[in-house]
Tab-separated table of C-alpha atoms and ligand atoms in Angstrom:
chain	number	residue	atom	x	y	z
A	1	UNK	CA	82.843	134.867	102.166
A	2	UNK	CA	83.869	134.604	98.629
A	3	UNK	CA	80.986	132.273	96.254
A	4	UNK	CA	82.688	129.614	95.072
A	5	UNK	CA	82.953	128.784	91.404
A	6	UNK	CA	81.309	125.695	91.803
A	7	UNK	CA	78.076	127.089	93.560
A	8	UNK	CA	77.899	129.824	91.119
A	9	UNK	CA	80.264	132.306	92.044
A	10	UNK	CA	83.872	133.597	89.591
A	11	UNK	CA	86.808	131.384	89.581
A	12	UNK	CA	89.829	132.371	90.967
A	13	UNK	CA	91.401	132.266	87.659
A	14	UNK	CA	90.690	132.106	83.868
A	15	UNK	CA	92.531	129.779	82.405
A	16	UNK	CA	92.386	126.544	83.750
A	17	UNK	CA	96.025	125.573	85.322
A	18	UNK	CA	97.589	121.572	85.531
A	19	UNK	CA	99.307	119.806	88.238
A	20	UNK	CA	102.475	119.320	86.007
A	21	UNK	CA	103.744	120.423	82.473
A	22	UNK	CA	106.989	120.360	80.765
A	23	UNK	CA	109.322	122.324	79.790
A	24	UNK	CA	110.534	122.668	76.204
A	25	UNK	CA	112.362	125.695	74.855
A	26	UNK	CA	114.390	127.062	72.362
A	27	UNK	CA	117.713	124.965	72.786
A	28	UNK	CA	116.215	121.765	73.274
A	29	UNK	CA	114.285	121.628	69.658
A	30	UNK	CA	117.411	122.471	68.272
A	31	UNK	CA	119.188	119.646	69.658
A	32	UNK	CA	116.658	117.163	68.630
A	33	UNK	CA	116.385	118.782	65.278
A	34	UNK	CA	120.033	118.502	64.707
A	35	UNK	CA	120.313	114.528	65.973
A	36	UNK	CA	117.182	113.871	63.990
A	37	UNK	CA	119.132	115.245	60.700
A	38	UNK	CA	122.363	113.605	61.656
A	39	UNK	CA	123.626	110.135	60.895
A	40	UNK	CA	122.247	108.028	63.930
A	41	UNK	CA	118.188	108.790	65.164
A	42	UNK	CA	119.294	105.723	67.327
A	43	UNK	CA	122.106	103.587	69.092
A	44	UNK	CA	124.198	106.281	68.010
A	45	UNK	CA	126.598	108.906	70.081
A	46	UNK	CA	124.000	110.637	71.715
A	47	UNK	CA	122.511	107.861	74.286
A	48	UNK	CA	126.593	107.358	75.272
A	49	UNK	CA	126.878	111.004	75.876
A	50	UNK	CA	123.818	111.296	78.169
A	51	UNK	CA	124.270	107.481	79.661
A	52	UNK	CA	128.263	109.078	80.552
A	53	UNK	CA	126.713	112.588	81.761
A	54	UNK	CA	124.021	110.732	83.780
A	55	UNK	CA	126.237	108.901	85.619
A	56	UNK	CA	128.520	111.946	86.334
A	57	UNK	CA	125.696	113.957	87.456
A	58	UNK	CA	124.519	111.471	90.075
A	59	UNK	CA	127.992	110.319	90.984
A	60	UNK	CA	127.272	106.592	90.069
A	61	UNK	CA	129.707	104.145	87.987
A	62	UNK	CA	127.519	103.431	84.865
A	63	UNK	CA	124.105	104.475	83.460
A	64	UNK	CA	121.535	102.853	80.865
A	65	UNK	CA	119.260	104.817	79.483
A	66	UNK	CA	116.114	103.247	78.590
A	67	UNK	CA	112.743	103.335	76.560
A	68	UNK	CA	110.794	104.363	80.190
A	69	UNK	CA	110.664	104.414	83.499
A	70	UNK	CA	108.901	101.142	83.894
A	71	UNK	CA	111.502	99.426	81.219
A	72	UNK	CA	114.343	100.643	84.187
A	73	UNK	CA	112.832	99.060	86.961
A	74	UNK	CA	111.816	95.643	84.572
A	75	UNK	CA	116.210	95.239	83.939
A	76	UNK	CA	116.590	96.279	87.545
A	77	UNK	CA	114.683	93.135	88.599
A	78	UNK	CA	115.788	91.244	85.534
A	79	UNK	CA	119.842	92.045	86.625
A	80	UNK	CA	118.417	91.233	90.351
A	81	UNK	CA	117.758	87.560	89.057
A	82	UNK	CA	114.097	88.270	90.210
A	83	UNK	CA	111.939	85.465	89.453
A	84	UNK	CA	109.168	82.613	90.318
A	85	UNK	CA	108.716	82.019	93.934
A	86	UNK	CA	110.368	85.375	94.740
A	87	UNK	CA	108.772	88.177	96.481
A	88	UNK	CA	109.625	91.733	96.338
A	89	UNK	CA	108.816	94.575	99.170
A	90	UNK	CA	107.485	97.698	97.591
A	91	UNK	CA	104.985	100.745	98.752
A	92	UNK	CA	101.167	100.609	97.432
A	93	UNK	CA	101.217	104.365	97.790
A	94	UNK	CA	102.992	104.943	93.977
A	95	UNK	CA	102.147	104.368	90.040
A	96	UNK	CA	101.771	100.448	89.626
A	97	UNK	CA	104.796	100.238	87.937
A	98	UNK	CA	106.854	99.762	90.873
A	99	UNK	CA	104.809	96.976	91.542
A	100	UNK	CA	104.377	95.195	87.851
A	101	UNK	CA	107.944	95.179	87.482
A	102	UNK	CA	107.806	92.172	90.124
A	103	UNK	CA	105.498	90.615	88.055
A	104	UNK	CA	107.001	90.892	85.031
A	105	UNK	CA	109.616	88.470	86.655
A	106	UNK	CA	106.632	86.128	87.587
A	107	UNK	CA	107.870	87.740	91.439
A	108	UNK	CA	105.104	88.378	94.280
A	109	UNK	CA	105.021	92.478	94.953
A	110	UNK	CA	104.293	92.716	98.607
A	111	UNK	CA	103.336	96.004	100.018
A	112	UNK	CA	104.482	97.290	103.196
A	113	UNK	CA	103.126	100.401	104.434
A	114	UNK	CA	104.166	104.014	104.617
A	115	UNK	CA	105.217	106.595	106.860
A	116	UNK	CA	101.957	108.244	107.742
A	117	UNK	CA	104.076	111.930	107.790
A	118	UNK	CA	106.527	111.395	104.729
A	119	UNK	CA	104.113	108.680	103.250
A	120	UNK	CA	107.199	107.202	102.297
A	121	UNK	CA	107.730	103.380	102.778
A	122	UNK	CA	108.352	102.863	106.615
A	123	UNK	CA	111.587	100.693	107.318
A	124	UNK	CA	109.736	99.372	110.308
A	125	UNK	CA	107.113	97.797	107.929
A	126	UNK	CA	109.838	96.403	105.095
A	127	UNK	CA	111.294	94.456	108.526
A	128	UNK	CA	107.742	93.323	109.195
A	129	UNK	CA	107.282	92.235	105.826
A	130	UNK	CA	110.281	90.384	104.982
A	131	UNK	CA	110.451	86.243	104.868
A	132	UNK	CA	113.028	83.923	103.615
A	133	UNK	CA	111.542	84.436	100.275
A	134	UNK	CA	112.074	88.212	99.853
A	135	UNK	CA	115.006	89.056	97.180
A	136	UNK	CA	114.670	92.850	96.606
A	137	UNK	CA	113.071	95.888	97.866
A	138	UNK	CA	111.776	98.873	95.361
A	139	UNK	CA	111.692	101.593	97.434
A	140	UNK	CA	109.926	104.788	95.857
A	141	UNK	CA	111.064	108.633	96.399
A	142	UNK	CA	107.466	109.816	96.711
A	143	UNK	CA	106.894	113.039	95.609
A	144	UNK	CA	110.522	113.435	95.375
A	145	UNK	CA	111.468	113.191	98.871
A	146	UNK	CA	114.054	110.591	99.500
A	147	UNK	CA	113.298	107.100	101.344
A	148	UNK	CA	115.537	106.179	104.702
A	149	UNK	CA	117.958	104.829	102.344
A	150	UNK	CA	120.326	104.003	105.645
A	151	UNK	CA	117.843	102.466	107.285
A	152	UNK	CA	116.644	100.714	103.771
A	153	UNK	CA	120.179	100.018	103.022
A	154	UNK	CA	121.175	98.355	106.779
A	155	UNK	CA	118.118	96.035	106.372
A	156	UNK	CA	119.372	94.987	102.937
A	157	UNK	CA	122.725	94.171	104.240
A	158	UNK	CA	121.117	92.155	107.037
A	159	UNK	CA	119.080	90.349	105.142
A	160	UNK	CA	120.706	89.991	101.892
A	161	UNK	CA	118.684	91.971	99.537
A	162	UNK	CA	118.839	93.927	96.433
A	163	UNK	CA	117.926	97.691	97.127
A	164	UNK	CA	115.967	98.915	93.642
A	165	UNK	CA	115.361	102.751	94.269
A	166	UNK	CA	112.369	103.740	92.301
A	167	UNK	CA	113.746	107.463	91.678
A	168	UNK	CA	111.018	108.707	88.973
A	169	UNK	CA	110.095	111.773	90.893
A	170	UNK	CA	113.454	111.968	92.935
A	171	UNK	CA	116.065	113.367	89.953
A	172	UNK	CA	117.748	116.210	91.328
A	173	UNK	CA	117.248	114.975	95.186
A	174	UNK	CA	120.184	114.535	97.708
A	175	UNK	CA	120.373	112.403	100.503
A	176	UNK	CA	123.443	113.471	103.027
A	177	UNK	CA	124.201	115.474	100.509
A	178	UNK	CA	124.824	112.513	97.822
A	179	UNK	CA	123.138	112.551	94.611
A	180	UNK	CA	119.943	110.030	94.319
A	181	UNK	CA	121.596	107.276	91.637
A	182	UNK	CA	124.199	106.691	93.573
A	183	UNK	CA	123.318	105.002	96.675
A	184	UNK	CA	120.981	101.856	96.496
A	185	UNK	CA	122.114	98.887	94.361
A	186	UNK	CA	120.513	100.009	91.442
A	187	UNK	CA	118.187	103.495	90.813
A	188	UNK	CA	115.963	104.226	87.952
A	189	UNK	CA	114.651	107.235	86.623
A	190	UNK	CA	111.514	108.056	84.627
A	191	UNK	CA	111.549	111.309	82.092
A	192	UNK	CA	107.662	110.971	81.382
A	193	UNK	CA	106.953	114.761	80.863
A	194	UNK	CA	105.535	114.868	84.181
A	195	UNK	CA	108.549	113.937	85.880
A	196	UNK	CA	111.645	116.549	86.701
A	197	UNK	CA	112.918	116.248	83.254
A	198	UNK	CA	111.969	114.578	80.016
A	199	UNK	CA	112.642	113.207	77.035
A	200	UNK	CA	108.699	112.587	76.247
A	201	UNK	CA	108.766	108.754	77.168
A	202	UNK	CA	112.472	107.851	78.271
A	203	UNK	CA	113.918	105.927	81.831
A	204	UNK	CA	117.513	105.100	83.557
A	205	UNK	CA	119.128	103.164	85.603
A	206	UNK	CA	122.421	104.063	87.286
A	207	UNK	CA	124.534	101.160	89.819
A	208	UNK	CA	127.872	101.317	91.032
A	209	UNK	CA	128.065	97.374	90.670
A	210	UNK	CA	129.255	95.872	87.429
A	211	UNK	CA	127.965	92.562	87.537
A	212	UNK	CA	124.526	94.339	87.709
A	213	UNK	CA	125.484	96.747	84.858
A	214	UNK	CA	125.910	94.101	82.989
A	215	UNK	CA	123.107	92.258	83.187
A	216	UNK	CA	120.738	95.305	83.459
A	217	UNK	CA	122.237	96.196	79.720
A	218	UNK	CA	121.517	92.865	78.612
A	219	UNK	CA	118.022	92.476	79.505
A	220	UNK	CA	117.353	96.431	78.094
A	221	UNK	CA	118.802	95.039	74.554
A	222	UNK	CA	118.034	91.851	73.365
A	223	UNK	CA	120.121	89.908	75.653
A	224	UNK	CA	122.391	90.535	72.883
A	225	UNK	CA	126.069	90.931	73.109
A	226	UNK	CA	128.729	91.424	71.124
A	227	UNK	CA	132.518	92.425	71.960
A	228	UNK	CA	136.518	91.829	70.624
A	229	UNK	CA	137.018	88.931	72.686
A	230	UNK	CA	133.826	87.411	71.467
A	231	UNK	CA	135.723	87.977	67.766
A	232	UNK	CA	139.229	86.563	68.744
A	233	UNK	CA	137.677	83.176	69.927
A	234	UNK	CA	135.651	82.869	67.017
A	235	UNK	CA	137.925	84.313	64.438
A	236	UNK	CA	136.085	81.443	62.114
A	237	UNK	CA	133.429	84.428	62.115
A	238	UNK	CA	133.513	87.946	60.672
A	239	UNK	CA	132.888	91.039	61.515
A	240	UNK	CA	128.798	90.475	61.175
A	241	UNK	CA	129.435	88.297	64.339
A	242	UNK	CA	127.455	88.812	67.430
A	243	UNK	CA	126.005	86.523	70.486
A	244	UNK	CA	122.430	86.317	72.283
A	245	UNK	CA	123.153	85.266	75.657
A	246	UNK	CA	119.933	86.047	77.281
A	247	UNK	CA	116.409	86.652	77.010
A	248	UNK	CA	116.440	90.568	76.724
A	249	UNK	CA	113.757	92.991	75.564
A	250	UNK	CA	114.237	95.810	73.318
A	251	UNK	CA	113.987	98.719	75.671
A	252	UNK	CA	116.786	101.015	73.991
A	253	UNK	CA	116.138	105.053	73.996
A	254	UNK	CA	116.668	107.024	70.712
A	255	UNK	CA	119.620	109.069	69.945
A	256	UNK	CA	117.170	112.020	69.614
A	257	UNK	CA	115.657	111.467	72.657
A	258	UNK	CA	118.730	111.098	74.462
A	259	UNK	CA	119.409	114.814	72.906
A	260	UNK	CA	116.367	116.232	74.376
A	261	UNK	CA	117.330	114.381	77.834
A	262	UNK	CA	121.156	116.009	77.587
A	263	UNK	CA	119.770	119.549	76.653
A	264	UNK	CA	117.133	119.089	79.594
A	265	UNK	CA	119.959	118.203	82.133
A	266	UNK	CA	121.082	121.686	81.551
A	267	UNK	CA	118.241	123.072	83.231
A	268	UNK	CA	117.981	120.344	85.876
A	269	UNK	CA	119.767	122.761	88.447
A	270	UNK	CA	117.356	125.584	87.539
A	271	UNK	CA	114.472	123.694	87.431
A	272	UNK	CA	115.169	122.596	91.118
A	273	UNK	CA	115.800	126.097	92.427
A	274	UNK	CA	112.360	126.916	90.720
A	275	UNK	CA	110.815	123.829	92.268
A	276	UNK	CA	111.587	124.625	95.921
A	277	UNK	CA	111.074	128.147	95.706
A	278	UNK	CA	107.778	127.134	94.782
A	279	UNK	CA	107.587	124.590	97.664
A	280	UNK	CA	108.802	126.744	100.117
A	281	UNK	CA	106.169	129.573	98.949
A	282	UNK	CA	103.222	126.756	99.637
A	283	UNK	CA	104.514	125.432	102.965
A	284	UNK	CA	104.732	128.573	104.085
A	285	UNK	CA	101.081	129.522	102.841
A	286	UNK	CA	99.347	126.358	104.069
A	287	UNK	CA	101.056	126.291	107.846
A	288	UNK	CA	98.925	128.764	108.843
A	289	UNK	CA	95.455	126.842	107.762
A	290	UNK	CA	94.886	124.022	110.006
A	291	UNK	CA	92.405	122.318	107.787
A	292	UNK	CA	95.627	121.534	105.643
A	293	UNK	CA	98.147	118.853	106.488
A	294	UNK	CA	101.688	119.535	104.951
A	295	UNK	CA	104.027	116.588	103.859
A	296	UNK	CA	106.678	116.288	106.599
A	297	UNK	CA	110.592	115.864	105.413
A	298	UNK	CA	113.173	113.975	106.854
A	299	UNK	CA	115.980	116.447	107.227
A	300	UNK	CA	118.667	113.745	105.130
A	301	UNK	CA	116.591	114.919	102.835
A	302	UNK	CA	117.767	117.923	100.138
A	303	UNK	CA	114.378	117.438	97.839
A	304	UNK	CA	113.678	118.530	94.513
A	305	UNK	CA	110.465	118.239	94.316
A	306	UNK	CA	107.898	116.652	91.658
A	307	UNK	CA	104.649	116.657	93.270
A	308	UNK	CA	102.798	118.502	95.807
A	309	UNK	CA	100.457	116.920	98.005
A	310	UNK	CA	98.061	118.683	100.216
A	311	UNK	CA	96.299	116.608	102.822
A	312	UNK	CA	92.695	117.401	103.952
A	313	UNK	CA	91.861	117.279	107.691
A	314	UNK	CA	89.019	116.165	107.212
A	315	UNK	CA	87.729	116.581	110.935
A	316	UNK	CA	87.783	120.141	110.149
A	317	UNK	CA	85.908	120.459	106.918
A	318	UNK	CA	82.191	119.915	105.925
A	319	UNK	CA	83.037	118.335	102.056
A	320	UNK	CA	84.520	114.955	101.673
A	321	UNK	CA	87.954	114.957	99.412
A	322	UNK	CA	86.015	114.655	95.926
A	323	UNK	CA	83.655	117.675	96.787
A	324	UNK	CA	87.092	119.748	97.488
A	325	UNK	CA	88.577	118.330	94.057
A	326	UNK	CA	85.958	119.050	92.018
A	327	UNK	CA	85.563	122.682	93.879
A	328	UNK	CA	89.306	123.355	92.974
A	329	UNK	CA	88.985	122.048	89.168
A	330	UNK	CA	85.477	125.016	89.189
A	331	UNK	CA	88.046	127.478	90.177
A	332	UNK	CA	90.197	126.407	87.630
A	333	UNK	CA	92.992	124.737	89.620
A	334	UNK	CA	93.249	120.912	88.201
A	335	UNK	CA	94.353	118.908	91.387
A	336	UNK	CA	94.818	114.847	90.908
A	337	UNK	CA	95.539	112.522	93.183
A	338	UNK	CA	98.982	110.420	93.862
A	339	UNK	CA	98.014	107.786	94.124
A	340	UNK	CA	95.110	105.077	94.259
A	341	UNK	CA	97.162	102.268	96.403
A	342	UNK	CA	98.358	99.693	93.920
A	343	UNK	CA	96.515	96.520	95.447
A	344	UNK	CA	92.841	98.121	95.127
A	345	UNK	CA	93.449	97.492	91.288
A	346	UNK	CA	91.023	95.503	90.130
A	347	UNK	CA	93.959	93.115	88.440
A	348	UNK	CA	95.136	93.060	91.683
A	349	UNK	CA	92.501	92.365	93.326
A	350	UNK	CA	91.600	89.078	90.830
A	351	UNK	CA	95.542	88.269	92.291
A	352	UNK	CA	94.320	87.784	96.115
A	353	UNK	CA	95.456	91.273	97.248
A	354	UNK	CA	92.481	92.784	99.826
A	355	UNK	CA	91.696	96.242	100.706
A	356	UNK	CA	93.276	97.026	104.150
A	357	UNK	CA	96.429	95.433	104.603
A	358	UNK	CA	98.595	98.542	104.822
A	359	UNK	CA	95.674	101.104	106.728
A	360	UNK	CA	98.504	104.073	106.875
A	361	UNK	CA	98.510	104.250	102.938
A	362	UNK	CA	94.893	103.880	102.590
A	363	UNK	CA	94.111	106.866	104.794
A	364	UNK	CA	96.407	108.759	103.424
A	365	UNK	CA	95.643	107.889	100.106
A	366	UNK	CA	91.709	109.111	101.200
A	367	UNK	CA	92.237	112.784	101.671
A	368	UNK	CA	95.175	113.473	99.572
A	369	UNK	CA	95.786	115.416	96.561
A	370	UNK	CA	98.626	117.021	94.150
A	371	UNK	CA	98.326	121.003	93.671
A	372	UNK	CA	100.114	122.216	90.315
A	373	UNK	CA	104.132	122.182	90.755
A	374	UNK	CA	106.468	122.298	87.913
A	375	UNK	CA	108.857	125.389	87.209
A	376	UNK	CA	107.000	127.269	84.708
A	377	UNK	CA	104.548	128.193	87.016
A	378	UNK	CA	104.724	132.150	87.273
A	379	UNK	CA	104.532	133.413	90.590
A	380	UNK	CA	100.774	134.783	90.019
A	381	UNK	CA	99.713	131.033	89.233
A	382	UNK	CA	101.375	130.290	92.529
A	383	UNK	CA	99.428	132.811	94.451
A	384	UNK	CA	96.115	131.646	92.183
A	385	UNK	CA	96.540	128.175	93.416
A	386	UNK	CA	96.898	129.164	97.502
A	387	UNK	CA	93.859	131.726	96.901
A	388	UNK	CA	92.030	128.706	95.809
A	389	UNK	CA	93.073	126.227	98.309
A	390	UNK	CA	92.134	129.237	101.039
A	391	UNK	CA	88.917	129.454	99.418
A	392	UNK	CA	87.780	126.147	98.599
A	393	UNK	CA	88.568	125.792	102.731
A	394	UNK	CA	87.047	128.872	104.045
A	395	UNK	CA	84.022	127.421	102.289
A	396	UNK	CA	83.711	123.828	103.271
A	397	UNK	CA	85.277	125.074	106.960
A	398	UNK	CA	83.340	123.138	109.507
B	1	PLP	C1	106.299	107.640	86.346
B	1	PLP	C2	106.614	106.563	87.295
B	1	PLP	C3	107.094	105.304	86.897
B	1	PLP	C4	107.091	104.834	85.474
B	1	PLP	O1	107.743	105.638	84.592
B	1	PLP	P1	107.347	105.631	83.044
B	1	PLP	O2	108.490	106.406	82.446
B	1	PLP	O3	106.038	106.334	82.919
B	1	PLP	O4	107.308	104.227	82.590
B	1	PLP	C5	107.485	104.409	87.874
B	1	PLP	N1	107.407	104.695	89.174
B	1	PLP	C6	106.914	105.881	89.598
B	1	PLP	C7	106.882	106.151	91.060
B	1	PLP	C8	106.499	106.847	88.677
B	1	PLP	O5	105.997	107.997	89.116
């Protein structure tokens, strides 16, 4: 058996290799060099050409691009009419902001638990969890792979709820062969560099409904409107004239932002291809080690990718989870882990929330982690990564 790297022995590879990193090239710094030299760095014609191309790409009626991710899903709730006394269903197995944004709106985020073979939200649990109280549900696309937005969607209907989709790894993902942004009430992206594509920090959100356009572009500027009609009945005004209606934020993206985002979208197609080539080269690499669990897909699912998560049977090995991390990270392979479950937070703790109320999260969370994926990986840091993962287990085997 091979030394590992960590006990003394040579590390699988040299230079040390992440679990996700961008892609910039060529085109793209010439299209933010070129809006950044223009007339408008923001609110100009660049954020309506990507908010129009967005929502042609996903097939929805309107886009808004935002400052972030977490700005997306704060309108989302805001356009919801989320607020005090409200509670809102999400998973605990996903980045807190899918929780905060319920908080923002002085909401209660309650946590139902997850599939424990997608460890995506279960439906079953969302039924469990819902009371007279409950106004939304942010479902998340973990890792990509998306929720049972029928099932999601039939419970909404039933119950008369607003379905947020949390889509920040899911860009690029089909359900029945629809585009994710077009199917819940309201979808938001993230385009953190981690994510499928980015603008550095940037968000979305796409909705078929206009009365939830419309508020969703309030709260993301100002609250501030201003339009013709708004002119003709106030003709007493000029052309300086404009209204705040609400109480928005300012969570606009800039016009050279939104040129990185429409130069990325060019690639999105590629980018998948790469992603599930990649995905398809691991599953079929780790089937054959029983010591690793692979994440199971629901077949309504055509998934582009953003994370990969192996899953430790722990049964089988002799190391606990953070003994196999820190192995991997000695042979050069940086793992992390997706993701501590919201309500363990210590802020959410001081809020009530106890360890244990959704147990299928918690395990999972406990012997989880997220290999490198993201389409610059050659295919020799592909095959570095598996002769890691093989090693790292043939080591710790029980
Ligand atoms: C990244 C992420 C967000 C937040 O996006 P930002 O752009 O970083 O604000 C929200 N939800 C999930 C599931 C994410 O992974």
């Amino acid at each position: 058996m091979e030394r590992l790297a960590i006990d003394g022995g040579k590390p699988v590879r040299k230079e040390m290799i992440y679990y996700g990193r961008q892609w910039i090239d060529e085109q793209d710094v010439k299209a933010v060099s070129q809006t950044l030299t223009g007339d408008f760095i923001t609110c100009g014609p660049k954020v309506n050409e990507l908010e129009k191309r967005l929502a042609d790409h996903v097939g929805a009626d309107y886009a808004i691009a935002v400052s972030n991710g977490t700005a997306a899903l704060h309108c989302a709730c805001v356009a919801a009419g989320i607020g005090e006394g409200d509670e809102v269903i999400t998973t605990p197995l996903t980045f807190a902001a899918s929780a905060n944004c319920a908080l923002y709106c002085r909401a209660t985020p309650v946590f139902a638990d997850v599939d424990p073979e997608t460890y995506n939200i279960s439906p079953e649990s969302i039924e469990a969890h819902i009371t007279p109280k409950t106004k939304a549900i942010v479902a998340v696309d973990f890792t990509g792979q998306a929720v049972k937005i029928r099932e999601i969607k039939q419970l909404c209907d039933r119950h008369d709820l607003l379905f947020i989709e949390d889509a920040a790894h899911s860009i690029g993902t089909r359900y029945d062969n629809k585009a994710i942004g077009s199917l819940a009430d309201m979808t938001c992206f993230s385009f953190h560099p981690v994510k499928t594509i980015t603008s550095g920090e940037g968000g979305a959100i796409t909705t078929n409904r206009e009365d939830l356009y419309k508020k969703a572009f309030l709260a993301h500027t100002h609250g501030i409107e201003r339009n013709e009609q708004m002119m003709e009945d106030l003709s007493h005004e000029g052309a300086w004239y404009y209204e705040q209606v609400s109480l928005g934020y300012n969570y606009r993206m800039t016009d050279f932002q939104a040129a990185l985002l429409l130069s990325q979208l060019d690639k999105l197609d590629r980018f998948s291809k790469r992603r599930k080539e990649i995905v398809r080269r691991y599953d079929d690499a780790f089937k054959g080690i029983p010591e690793i669990i692979i994440q199971k897909e629901i077949p309504q699912s055509d998934t582009c990718r953003h994370l990969y998560i192996i899953r430790l049977d722990l049964n089988r090995l002799v190391c606990t989870r953070r003994q196999f991390f820190d192995a991997m990270a000695e042979e050069h392979v940086q793992c992390q882990v997706h993701y501590i479950p919201v309500y363990w937070f210590p802020y959410y703790r001081r809020l009530g929330y106890k360890k244990g109320i959704c147990p299928v999260a918690e395990k999972i969370y406990e012997s989880i982690m997220s290999i490198p994926l993201y389409p610059k990986m050659s295919n020799q840091d592909v095959e570095d990564v598996i002769y890691a993962v093989r090693k790292v287990v043939e080591n710790y085997r029980k």
